[in-house]
PDB file of C-alpha atoms in Angstrom:
ATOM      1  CA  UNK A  20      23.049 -11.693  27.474  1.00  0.00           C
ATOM      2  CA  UNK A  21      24.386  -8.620  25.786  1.00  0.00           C
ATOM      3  CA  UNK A  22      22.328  -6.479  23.473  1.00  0.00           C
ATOM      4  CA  UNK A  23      22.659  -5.559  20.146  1.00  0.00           C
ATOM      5  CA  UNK A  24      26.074  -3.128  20.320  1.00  0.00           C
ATOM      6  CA  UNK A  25      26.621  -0.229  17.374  1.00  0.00           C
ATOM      7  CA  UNK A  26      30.033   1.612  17.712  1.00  0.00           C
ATOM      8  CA  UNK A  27      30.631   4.822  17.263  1.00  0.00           C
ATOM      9  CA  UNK A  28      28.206   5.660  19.417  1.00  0.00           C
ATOM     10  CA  UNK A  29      28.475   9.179  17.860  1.00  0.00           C
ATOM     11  CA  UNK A  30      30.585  10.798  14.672  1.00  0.00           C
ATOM     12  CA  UNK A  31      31.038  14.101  13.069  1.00  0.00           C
ATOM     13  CA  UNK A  32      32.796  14.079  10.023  1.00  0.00           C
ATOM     14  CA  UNK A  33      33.464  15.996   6.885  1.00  0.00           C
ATOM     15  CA  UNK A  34      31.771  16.457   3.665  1.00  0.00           C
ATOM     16  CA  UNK A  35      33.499  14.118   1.538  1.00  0.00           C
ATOM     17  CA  UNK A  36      35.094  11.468   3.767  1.00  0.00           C
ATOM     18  CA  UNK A  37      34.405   8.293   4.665  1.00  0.00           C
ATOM     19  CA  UNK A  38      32.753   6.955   7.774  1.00  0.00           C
ATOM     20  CA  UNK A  39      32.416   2.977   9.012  1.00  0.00           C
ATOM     21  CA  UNK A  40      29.871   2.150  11.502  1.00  0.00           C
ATOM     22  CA  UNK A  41      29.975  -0.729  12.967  1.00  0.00           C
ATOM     23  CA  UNK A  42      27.116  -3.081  14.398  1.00  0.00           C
ATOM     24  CA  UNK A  43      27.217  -5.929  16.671  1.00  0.00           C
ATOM     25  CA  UNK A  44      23.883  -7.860  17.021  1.00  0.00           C
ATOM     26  CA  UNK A  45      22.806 -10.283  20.086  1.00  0.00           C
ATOM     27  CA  UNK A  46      24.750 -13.942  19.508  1.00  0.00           C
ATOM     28  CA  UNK A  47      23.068 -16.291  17.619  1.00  0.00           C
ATOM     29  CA  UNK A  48      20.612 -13.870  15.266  1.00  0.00           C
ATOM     30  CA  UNK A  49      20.720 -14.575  11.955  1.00  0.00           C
ATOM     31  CA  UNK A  50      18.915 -11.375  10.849  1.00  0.00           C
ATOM     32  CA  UNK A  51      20.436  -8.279  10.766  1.00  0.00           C
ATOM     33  CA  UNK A  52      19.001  -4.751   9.761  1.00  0.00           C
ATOM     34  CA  UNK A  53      20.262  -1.096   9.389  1.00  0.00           C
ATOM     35  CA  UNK A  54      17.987   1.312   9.885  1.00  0.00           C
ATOM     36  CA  UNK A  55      18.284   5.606   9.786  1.00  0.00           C
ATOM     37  CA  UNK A  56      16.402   8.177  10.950  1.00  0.00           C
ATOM     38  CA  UNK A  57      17.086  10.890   9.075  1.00  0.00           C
ATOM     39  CA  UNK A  58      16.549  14.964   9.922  1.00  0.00           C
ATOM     40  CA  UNK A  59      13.554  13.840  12.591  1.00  0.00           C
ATOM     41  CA  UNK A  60      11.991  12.116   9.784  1.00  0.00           C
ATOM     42  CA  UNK A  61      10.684   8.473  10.665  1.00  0.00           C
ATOM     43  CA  UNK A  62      12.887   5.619  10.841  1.00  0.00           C
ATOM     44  CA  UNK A  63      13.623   4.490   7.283  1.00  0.00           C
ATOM     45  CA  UNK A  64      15.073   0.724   6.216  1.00  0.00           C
ATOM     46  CA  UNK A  65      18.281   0.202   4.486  1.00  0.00           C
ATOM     47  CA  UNK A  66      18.820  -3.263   4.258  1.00  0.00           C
ATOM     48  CA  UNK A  67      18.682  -6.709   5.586  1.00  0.00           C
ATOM     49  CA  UNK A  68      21.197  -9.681   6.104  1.00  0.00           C
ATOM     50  CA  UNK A  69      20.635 -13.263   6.874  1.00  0.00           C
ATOM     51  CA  UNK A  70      23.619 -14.620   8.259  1.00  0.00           C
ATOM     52  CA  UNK A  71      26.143 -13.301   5.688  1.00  0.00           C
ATOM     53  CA  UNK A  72      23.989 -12.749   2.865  1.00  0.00           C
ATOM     54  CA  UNK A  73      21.619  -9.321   1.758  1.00  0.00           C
ATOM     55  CA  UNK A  74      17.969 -10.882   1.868  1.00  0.00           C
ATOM     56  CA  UNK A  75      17.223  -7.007   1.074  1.00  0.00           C
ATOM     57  CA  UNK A  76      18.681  -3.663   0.361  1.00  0.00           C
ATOM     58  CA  UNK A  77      15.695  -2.193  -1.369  1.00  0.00           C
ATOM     59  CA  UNK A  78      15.857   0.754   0.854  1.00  0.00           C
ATOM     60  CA  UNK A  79      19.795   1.116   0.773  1.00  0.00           C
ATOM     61  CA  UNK A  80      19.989   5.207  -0.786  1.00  0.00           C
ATOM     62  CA  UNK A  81      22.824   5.353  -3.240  1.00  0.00           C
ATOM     63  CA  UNK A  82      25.952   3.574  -4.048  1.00  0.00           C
ATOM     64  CA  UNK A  83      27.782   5.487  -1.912  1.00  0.00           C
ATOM     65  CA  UNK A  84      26.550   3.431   0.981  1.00  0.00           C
ATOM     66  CA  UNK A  85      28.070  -0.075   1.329  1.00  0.00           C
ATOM     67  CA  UNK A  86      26.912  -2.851   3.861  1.00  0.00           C
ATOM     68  CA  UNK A  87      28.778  -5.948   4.651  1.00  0.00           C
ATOM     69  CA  UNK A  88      28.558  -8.895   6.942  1.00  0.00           C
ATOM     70  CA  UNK A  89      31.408 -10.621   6.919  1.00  0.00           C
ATOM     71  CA  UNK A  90      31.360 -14.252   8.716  1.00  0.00           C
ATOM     72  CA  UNK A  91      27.874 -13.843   9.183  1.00  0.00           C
ATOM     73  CA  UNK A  92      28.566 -11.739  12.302  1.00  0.00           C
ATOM     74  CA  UNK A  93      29.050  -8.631  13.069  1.00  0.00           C
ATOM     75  CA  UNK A  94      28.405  -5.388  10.395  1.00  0.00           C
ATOM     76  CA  UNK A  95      29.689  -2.762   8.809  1.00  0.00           C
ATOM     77  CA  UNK A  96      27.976   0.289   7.160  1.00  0.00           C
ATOM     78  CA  UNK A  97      30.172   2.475   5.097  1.00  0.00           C
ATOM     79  CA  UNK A  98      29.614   5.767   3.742  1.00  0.00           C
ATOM     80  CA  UNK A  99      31.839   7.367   1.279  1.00  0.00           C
ATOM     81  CA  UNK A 100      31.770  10.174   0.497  1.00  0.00           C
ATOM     82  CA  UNK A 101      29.494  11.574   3.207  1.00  0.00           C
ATOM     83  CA  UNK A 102      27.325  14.197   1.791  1.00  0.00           C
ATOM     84  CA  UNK A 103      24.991  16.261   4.439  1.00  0.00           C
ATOM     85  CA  UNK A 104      22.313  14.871   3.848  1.00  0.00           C
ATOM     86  CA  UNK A 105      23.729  11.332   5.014  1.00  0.00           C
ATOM     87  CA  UNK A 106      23.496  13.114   8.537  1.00  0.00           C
ATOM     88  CA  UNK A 107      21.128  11.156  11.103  1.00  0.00           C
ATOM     89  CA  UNK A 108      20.713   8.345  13.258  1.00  0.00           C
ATOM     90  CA  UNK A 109      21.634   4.758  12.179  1.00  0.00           C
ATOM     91  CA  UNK A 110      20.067   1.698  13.840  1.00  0.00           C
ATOM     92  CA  UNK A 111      21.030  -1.721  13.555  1.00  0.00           C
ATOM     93  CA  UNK A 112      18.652  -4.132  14.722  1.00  0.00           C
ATOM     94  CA  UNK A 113      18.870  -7.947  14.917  1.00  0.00           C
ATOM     95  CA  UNK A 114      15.884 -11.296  15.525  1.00  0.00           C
ATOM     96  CA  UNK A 115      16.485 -14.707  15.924  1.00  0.00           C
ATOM     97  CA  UNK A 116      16.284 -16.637  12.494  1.00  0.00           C
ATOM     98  CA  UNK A 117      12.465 -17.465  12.390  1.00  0.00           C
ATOM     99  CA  UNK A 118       9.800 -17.193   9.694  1.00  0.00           C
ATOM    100  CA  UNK A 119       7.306 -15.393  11.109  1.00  0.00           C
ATOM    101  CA  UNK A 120       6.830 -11.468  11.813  1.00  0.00           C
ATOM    102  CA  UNK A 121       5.970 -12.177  15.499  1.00  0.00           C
ATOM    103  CA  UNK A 122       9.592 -11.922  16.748  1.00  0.00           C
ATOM    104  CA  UNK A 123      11.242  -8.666  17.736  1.00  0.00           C
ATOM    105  CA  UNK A 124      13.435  -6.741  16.495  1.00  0.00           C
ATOM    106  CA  UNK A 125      16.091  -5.771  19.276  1.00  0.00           C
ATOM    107  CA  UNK A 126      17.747  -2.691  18.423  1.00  0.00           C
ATOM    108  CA  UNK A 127      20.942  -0.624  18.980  1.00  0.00           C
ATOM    109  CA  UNK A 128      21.616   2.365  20.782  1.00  0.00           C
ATOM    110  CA  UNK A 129      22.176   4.019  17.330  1.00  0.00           C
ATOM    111  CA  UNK A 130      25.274   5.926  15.952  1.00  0.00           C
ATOM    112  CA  UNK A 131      24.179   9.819  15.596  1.00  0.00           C
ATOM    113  CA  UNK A 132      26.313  10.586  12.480  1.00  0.00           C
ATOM    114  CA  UNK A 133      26.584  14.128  11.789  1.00  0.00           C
ATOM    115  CA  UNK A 134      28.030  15.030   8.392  1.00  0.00           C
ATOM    116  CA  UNK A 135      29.384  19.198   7.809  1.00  0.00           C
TER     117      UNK A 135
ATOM    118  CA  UNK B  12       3.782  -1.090   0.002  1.00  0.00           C
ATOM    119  CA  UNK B  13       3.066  -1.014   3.778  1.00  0.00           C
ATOM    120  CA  UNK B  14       2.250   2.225   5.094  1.00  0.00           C
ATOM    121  CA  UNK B  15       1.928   3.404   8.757  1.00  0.00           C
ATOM    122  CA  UNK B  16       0.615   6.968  10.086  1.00  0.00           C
ATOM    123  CA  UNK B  17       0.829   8.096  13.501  1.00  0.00           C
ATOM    124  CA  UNK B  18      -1.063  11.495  13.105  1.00  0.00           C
ATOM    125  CA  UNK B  19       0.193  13.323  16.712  1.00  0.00           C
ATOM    126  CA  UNK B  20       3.245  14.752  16.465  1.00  0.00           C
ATOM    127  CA  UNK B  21       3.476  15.657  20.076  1.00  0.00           C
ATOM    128  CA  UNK B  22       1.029  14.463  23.374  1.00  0.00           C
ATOM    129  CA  UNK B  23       0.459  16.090  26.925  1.00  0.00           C
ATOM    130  CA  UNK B  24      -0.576  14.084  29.168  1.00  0.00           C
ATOM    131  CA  UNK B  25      -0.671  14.794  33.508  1.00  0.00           C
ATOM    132  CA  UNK B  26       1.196  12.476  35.141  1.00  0.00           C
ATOM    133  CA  UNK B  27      -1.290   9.342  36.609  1.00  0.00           C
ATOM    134  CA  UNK B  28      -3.858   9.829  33.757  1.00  0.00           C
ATOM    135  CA  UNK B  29      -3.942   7.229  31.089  1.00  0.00           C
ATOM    136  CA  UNK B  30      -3.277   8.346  27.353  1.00  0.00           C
ATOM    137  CA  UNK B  31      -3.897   6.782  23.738  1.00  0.00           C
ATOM    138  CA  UNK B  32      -1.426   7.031  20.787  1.00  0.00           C
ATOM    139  CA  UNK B  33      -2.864   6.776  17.633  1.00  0.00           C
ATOM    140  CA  UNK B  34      -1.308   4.688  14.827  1.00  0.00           C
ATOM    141  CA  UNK B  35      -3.331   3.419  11.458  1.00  0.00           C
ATOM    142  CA  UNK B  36      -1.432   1.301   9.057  1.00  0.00           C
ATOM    143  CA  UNK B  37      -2.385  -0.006   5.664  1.00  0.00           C
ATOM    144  CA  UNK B  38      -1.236  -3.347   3.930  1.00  0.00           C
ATOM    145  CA  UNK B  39      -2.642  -5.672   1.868  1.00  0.00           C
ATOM    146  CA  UNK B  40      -1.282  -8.785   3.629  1.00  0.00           C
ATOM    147  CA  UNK B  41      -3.125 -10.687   5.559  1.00  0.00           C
ATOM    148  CA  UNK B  42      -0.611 -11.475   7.842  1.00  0.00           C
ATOM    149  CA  UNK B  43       1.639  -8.972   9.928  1.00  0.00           C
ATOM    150  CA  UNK B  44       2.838  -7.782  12.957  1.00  0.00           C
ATOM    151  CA  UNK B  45       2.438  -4.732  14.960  1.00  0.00           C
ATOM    152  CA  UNK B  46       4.752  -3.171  17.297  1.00  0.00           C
ATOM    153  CA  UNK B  47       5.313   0.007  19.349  1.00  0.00           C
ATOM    154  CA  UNK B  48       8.768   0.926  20.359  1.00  0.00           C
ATOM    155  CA  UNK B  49       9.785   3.656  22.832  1.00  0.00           C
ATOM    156  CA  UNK B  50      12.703   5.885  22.135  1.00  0.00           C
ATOM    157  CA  UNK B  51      13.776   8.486  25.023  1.00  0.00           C
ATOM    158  CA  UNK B  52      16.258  10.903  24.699  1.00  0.00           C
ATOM    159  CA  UNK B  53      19.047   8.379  25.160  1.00  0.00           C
ATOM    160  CA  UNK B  54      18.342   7.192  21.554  1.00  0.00           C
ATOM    161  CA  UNK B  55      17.694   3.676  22.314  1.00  0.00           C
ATOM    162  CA  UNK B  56      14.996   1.971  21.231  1.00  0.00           C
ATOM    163  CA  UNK B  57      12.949  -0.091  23.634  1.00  0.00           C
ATOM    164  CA  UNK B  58      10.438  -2.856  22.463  1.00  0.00           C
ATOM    165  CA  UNK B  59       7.398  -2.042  24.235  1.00  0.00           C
ATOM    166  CA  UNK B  60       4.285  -4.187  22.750  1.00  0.00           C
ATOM    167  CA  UNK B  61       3.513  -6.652  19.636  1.00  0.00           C
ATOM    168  CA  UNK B  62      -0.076  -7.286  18.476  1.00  0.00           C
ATOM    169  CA  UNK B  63      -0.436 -10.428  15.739  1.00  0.00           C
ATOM    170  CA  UNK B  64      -2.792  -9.691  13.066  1.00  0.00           C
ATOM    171  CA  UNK B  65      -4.665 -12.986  14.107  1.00  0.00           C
ATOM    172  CA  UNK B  66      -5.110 -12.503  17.543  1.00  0.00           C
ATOM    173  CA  UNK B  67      -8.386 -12.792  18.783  1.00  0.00           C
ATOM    174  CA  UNK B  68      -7.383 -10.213  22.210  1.00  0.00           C
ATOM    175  CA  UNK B  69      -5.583  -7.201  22.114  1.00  0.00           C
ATOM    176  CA  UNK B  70      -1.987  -7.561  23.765  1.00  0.00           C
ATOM    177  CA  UNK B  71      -1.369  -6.151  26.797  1.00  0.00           C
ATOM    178  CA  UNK B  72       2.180  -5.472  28.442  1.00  0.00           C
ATOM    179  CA  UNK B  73       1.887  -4.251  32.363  1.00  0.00           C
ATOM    180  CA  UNK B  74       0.674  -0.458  31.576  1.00  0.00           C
ATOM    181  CA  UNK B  75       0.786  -0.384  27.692  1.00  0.00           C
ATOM    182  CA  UNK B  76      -2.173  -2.092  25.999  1.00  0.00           C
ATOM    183  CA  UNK B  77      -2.792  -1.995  22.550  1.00  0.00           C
ATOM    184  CA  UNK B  78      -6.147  -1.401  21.320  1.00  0.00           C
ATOM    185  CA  UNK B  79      -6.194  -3.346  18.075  1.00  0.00           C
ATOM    186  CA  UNK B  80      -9.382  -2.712  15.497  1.00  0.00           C
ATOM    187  CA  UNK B  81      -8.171  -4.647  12.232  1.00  0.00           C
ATOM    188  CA  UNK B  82     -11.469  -3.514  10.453  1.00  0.00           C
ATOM    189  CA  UNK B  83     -10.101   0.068  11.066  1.00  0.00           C
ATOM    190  CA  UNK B  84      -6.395  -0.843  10.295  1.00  0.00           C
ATOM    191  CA  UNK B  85      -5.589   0.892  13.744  1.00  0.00           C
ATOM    192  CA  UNK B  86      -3.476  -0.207  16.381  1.00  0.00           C
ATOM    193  CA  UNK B  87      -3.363   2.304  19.202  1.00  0.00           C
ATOM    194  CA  UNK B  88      -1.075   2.502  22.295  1.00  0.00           C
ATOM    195  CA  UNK B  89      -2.822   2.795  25.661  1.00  0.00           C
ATOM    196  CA  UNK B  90      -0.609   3.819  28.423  1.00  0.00           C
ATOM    197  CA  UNK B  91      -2.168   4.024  31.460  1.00  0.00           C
ATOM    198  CA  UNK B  92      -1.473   5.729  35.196  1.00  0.00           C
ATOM    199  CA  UNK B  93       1.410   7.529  33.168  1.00  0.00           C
ATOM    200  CA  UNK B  94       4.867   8.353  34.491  1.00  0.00           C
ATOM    201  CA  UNK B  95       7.423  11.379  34.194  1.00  0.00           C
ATOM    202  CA  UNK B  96       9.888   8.267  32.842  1.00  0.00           C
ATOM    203  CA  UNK B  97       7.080   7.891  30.228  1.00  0.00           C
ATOM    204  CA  UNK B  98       7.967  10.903  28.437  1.00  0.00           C
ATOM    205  CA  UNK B  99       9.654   9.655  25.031  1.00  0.00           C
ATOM    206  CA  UNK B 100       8.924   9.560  21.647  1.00  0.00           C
ATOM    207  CA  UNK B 101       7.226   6.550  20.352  1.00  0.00           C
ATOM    208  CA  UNK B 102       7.078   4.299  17.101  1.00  0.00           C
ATOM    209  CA  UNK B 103       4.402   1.929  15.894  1.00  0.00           C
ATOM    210  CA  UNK B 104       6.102  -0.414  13.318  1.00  0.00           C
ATOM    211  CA  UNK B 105       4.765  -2.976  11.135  1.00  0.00           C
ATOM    212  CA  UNK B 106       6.430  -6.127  10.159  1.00  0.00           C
ATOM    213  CA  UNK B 107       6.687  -7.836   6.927  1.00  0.00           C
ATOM    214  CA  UNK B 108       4.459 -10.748   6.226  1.00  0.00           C
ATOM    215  CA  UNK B 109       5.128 -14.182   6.490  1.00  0.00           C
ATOM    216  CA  UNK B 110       6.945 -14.887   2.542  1.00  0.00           C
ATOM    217  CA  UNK B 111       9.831 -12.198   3.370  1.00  0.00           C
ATOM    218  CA  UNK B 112      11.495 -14.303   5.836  1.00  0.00           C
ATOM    219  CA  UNK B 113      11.531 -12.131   9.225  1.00  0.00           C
ATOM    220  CA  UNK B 114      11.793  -8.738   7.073  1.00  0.00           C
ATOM    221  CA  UNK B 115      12.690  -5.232   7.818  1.00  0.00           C
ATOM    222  CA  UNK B 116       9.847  -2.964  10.022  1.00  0.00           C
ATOM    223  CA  UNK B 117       8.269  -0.202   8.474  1.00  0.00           C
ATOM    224  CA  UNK B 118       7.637   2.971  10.707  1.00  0.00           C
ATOM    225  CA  UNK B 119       5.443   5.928  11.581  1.00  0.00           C
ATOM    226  CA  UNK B 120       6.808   9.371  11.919  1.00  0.00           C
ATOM    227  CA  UNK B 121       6.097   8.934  15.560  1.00  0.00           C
ATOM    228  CA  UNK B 122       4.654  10.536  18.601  1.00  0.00           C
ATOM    229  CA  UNK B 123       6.324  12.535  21.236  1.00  0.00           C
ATOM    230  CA  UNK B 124       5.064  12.231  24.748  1.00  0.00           C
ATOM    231  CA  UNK B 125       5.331  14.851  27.468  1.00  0.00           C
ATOM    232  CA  UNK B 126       3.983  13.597  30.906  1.00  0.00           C
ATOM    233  CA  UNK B 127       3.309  17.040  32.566  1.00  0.00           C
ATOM    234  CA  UNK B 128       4.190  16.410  36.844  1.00  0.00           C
TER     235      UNK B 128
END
């Protein structure tokens, strides 16, 4: 069974553009989470999906980042514009749809976003 | 708010001795999960351990046990007989409780590990 998948795997960009990253979680789990680590700083939430919808974005920074889920599958994570601080590690993570904090969360690789 | 604190930035330990990584947490749920995660220098992170906050035993996973004192609010990683592929940094992570529907983790600063040969 394949893993949870996060393309690019790494991206340097520009102050002021845009950036997609895209996360693929393991077939089948309804929840899906972003997650950054930001300037060796511990690993901060952004938000949450169940199936297509946000069950949480509490921890999402500023409007300037926007998460989607179309279909209830795969996700993106756009930033625009990228400022330097945006610079970091983003995890996605993804469980199986259960009600209980006992399950897992199987994570990415990451995509090491570096913003100049 | 959930809180967790891993106090050691950075751990020696000689290769074949067993080491403990400290993690406290603070929530006033009474139900959650516990987790450690290992993340070497690849980036990935690897699920290494869960403890339920109503288990009687503290969970054990081939050489990582977790030594689990709820009174304390601690939930340290034991890694015993330690390996030069045990050198990594390492998370403890909380869940959210049972009303949040499977909810986001919330995470120490974490510990890196250096297993001197």
């Amino acid at each position: 069974e394949a893993g949870v998948t996060q393309f690019p795997s790494h991206s340097v960009i520009e102050k002021g553009q845009t950036v997609t990253l895209r996360c693929d979680p393991i077939s089948g789990h309804d929840n899906l989470y972003w997650y950054r680590r930001v300037m060796g700083k511990e690993i901060k939430f952004l938000l949450h999906f169940v199936k297509e919808s946000k069950q949480d974005e509490s921890g999402m920074p500023n409007n300037r980042f926007l998460a989607e889920r179309t279909g209830g599958t795969y996700s993106t994570l756009k930033v625009q514009p990228a400022e330097l601080e945006d610079s970091g590690v983003y995890f996605c993570a993804s469980s199986p749809r259960r009600n209980i904090p006992t399950y897992e969360q199987y994570f990415g690789p990451g995509t090491r976003l570096t913003v100049t | 708010a959930q809180k967790i604190t891993q106090t050691q930035p950075g751990m020696f330990v000689q290769e074949k001795e067993a080491v403990t990584l400290d993690c406290t947490y603070d929530t006033s749920d009474p139900s959650y999960g516990l987790f450690w995660y290992k993340q070497p220098s690849s980036g990935e992170m690897i699920f290494l351990i869960y403890q339920g906050s109503y288990d009687q035993q503290n969970a054990t996973e081939g050489r990582y046990s977790l030594n689990f004192q709820k009174a304390r609010k601690s939930a340290n990683l034991v890694i015993s007989a330690s390996q030069l592929g045990d050198s990594a940094m390492y998370f403890c992570a909380m869940r959210d409780p049972l009303n949040t529907n499977a909810g986001k983790s919330t995470f120490g600063d974490g510990t890196t590990l250096t297993v001197k040969p």
